[in-house]
CSV table of C-alpha atoms in Angstrom, one decimal:
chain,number,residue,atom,x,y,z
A,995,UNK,CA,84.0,134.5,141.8
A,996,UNK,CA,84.3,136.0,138.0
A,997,UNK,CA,82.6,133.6,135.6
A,998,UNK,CA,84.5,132.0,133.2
A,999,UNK,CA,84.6,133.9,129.4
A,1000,UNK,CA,83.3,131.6,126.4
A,1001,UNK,CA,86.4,131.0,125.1
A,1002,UNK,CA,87.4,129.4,128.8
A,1003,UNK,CA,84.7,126.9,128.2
A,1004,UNK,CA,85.5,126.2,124.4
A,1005,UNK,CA,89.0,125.0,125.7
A,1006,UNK,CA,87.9,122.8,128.1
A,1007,UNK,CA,84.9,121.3,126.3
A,1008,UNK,CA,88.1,120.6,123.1
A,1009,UNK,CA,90.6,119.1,126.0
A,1010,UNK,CA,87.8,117.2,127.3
A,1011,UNK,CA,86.9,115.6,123.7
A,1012,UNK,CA,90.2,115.8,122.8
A,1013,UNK,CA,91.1,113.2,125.9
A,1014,UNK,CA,88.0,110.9,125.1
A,1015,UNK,CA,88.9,110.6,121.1
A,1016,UNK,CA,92.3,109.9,122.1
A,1017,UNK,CA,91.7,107.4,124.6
A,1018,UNK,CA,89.2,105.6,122.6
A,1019,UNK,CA,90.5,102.2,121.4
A,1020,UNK,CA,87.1,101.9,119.3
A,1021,UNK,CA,88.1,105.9,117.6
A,1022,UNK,CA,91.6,104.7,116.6
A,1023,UNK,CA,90.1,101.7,114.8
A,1024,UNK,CA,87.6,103.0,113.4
A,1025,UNK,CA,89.6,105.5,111.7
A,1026,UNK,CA,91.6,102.4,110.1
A,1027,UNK,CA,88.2,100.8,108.4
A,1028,UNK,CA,87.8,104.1,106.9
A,1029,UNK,CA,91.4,104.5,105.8
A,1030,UNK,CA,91.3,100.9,103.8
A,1031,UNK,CA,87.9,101.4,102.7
A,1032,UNK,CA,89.3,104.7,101.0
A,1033,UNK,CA,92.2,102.3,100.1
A,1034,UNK,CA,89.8,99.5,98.6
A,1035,UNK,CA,88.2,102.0,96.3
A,1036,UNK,CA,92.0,102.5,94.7
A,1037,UNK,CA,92.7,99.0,94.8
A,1038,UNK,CA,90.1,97.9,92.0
A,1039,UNK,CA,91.4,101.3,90.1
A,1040,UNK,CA,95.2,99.9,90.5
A,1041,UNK,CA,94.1,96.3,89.5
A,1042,UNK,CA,91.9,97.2,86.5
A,1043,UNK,CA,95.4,99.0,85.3
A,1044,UNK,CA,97.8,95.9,85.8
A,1045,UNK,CA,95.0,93.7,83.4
A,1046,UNK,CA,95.5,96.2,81.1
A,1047,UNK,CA,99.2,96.5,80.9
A,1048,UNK,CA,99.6,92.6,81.1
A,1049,UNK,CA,96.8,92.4,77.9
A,1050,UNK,CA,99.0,94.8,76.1
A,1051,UNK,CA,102.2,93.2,77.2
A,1052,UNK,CA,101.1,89.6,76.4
A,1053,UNK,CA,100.3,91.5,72.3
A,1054,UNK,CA,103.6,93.2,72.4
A,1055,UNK,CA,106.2,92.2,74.4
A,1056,UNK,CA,109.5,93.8,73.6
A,1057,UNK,CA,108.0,97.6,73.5
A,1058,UNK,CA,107.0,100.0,76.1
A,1059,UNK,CA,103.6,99.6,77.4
A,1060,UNK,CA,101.4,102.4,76.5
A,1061,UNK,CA,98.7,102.4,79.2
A,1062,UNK,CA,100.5,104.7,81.7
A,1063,UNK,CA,100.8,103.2,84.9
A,1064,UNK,CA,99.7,105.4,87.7
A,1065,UNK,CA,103.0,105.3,90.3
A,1066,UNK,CA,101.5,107.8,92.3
A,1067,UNK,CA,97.9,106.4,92.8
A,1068,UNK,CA,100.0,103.3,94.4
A,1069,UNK,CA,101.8,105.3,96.2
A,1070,UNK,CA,98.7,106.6,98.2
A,1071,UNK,CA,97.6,103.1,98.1
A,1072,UNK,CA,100.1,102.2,100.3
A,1073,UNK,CA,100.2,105.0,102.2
A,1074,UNK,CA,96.6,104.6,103.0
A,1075,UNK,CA,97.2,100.8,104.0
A,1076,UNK,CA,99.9,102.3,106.4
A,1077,UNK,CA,98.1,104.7,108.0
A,1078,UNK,CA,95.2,102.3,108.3
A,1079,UNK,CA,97.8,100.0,110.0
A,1080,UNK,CA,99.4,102.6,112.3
A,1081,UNK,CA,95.8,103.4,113.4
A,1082,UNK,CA,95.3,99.6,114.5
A,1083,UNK,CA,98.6,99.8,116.4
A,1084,UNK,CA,97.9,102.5,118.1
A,1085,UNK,CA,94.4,101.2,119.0
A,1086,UNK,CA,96.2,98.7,120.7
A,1087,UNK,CA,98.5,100.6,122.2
A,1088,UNK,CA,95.7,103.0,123.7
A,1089,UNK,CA,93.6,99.7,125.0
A,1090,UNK,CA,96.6,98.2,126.3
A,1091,UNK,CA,97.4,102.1,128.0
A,1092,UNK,CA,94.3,103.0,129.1
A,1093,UNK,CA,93.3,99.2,130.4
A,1094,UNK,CA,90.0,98.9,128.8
A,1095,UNK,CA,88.3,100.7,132.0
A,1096,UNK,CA,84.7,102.5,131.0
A,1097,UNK,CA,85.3,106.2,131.8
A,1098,UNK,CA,89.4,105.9,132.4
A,1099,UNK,CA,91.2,108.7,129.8
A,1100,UNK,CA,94.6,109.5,129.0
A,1101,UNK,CA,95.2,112.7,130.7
A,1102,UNK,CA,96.9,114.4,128.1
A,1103,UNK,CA,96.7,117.4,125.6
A,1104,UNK,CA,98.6,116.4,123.0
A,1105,UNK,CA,99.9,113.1,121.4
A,1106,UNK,CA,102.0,111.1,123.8
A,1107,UNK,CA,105.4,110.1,122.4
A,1108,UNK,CA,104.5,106.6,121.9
A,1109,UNK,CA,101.5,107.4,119.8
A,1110,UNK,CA,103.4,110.2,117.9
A,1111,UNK,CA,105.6,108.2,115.6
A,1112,UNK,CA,104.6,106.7,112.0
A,1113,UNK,CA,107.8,103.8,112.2
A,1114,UNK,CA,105.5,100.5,112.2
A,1115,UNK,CA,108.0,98.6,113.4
A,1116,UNK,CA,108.3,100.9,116.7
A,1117,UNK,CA,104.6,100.8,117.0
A,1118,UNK,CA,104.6,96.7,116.7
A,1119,UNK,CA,107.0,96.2,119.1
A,1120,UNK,CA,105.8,98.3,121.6
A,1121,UNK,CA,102.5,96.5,121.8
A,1122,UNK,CA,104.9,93.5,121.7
A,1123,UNK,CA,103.3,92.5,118.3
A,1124,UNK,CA,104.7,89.4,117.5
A,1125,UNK,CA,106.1,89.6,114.2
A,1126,UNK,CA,107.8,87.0,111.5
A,1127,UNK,CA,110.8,88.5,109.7
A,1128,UNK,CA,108.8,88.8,106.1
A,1129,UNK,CA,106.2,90.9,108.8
A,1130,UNK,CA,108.7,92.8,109.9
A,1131,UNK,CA,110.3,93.3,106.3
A,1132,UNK,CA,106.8,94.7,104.7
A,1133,UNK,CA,106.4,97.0,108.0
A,1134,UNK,CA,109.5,98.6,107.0
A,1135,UNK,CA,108.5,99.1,103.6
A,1136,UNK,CA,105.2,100.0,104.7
A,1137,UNK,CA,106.6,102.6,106.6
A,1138,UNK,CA,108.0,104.4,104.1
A,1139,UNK,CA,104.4,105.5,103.2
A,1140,UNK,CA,103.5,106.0,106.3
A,1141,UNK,CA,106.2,108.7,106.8
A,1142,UNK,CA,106.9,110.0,103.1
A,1143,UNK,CA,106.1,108.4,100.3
A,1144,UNK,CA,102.4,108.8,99.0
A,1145,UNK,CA,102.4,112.4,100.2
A,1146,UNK,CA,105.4,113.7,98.6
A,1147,UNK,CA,107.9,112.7,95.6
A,1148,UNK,CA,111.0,112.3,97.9
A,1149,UNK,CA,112.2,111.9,101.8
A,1150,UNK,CA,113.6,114.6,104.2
A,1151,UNK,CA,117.0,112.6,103.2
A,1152,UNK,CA,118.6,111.5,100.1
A,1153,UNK,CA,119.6,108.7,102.1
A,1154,UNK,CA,115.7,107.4,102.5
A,1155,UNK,CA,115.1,107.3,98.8
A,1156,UNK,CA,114.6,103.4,98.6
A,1157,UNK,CA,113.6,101.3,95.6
A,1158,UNK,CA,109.8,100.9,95.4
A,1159,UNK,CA,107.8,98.0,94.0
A,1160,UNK,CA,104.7,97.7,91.3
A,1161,UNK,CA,103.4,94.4,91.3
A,1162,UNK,CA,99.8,93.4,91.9
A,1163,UNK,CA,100.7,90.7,94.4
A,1164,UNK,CA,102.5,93.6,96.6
A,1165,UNK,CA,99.2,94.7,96.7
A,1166,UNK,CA,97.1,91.5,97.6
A,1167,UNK,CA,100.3,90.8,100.5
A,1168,UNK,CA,99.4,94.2,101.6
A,1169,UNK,CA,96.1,93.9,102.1
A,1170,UNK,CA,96.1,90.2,103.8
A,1171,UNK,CA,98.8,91.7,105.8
A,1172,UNK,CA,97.0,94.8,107.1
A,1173,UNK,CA,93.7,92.4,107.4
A,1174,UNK,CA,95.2,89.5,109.4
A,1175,UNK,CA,97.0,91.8,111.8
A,1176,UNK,CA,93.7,93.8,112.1
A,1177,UNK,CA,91.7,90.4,112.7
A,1178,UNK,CA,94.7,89.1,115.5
A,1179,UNK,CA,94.5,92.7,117.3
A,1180,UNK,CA,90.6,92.5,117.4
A,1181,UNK,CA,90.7,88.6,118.5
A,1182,UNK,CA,93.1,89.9,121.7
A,1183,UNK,CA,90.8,92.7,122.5
């Protein structure tokens, strides 16, 4: 029998951690601590800039603000919460999937279709999430950064251009948000 070239190897050492990574409950969620620690460091940035405008609105209230408000540092703010959420989603998906059996991977090499979406709502419900309408409201807007918004200045579509929000409780709803569905998912696992 021919040995097996270097290369041979290389693949199947990369499918091999490829199918452990992906079928690692504990891999998916830690990737969403680091996306909202990344995400927290912005958050302080964002609120230090809404005291600031409110100070200078409270002195002058009919003019223009002139502290510049950073739209697109929000923007990755969000998107950052987002992914951090899809992450947790799809941790759940991958421990209800794989059954939470030592040793038992997903026998894939690449994503399956129900990990390779960014719609949070599709993700929710197909852990069978239970969601409230106002959840289900700012998982829709949430998913707007999760598939465009953050990364570039407009959608594939015209017709996906939505309004956007800039108020610091959007933020603070955010964050409890992406932290209580983080605790529930944990709590169930």
């Amino acid at each position: 029998m021919k040995p097996k070239s270097r290369l041979e190897f290389g693949k199947q050492a990369r499918r091999d951690y490829y199918q452990r990574k992906i079928s690692s409950e504990k891999v998916w969620r830690n990737q969403a601590v680091e996306l909202i620690a990344a995400a927290n460091v912005l958050e302080s940035v964002l609120r230090d800039c809404f005291k600031s405008r409110s100070k200078e609105f409270d002195k002058t209230p009919n003019q223009n603000p002139s502290v510049p408000f950073p739209d697109g540092m929000l923007g990755v703010y969000r998107m950052l919460m987002a992914y951090a959420l899809e992450n947790l989603l799809k941790a759940k998906w991958v421990k209800l999937n794989v059954r939470g059996k030592r040793g038992q991977l997903l026998a894939v090499e690449k994503l399956p279709k129900e990990l390779d979406d960014h719609n949070l709502v599709a993700l929710a419900k197909r852990i069978r999430l239970d969601l409230k309408d106002e959840d289900e409201e700012l998982l829709h807007r949430l998913t707007l950064y999760s598939t465009w918004a953050g990364r570039y200045p407009v959608p594939k579509k015209f017709q996906d251009l939505r309004p956007r929000w800039h108020s610091s409780s959007e933020i603070r709803s955010t964050k409890r948000f992406v932290g209580r569905i983080k605790r529930q998912l944990w709590r169930e696992s």
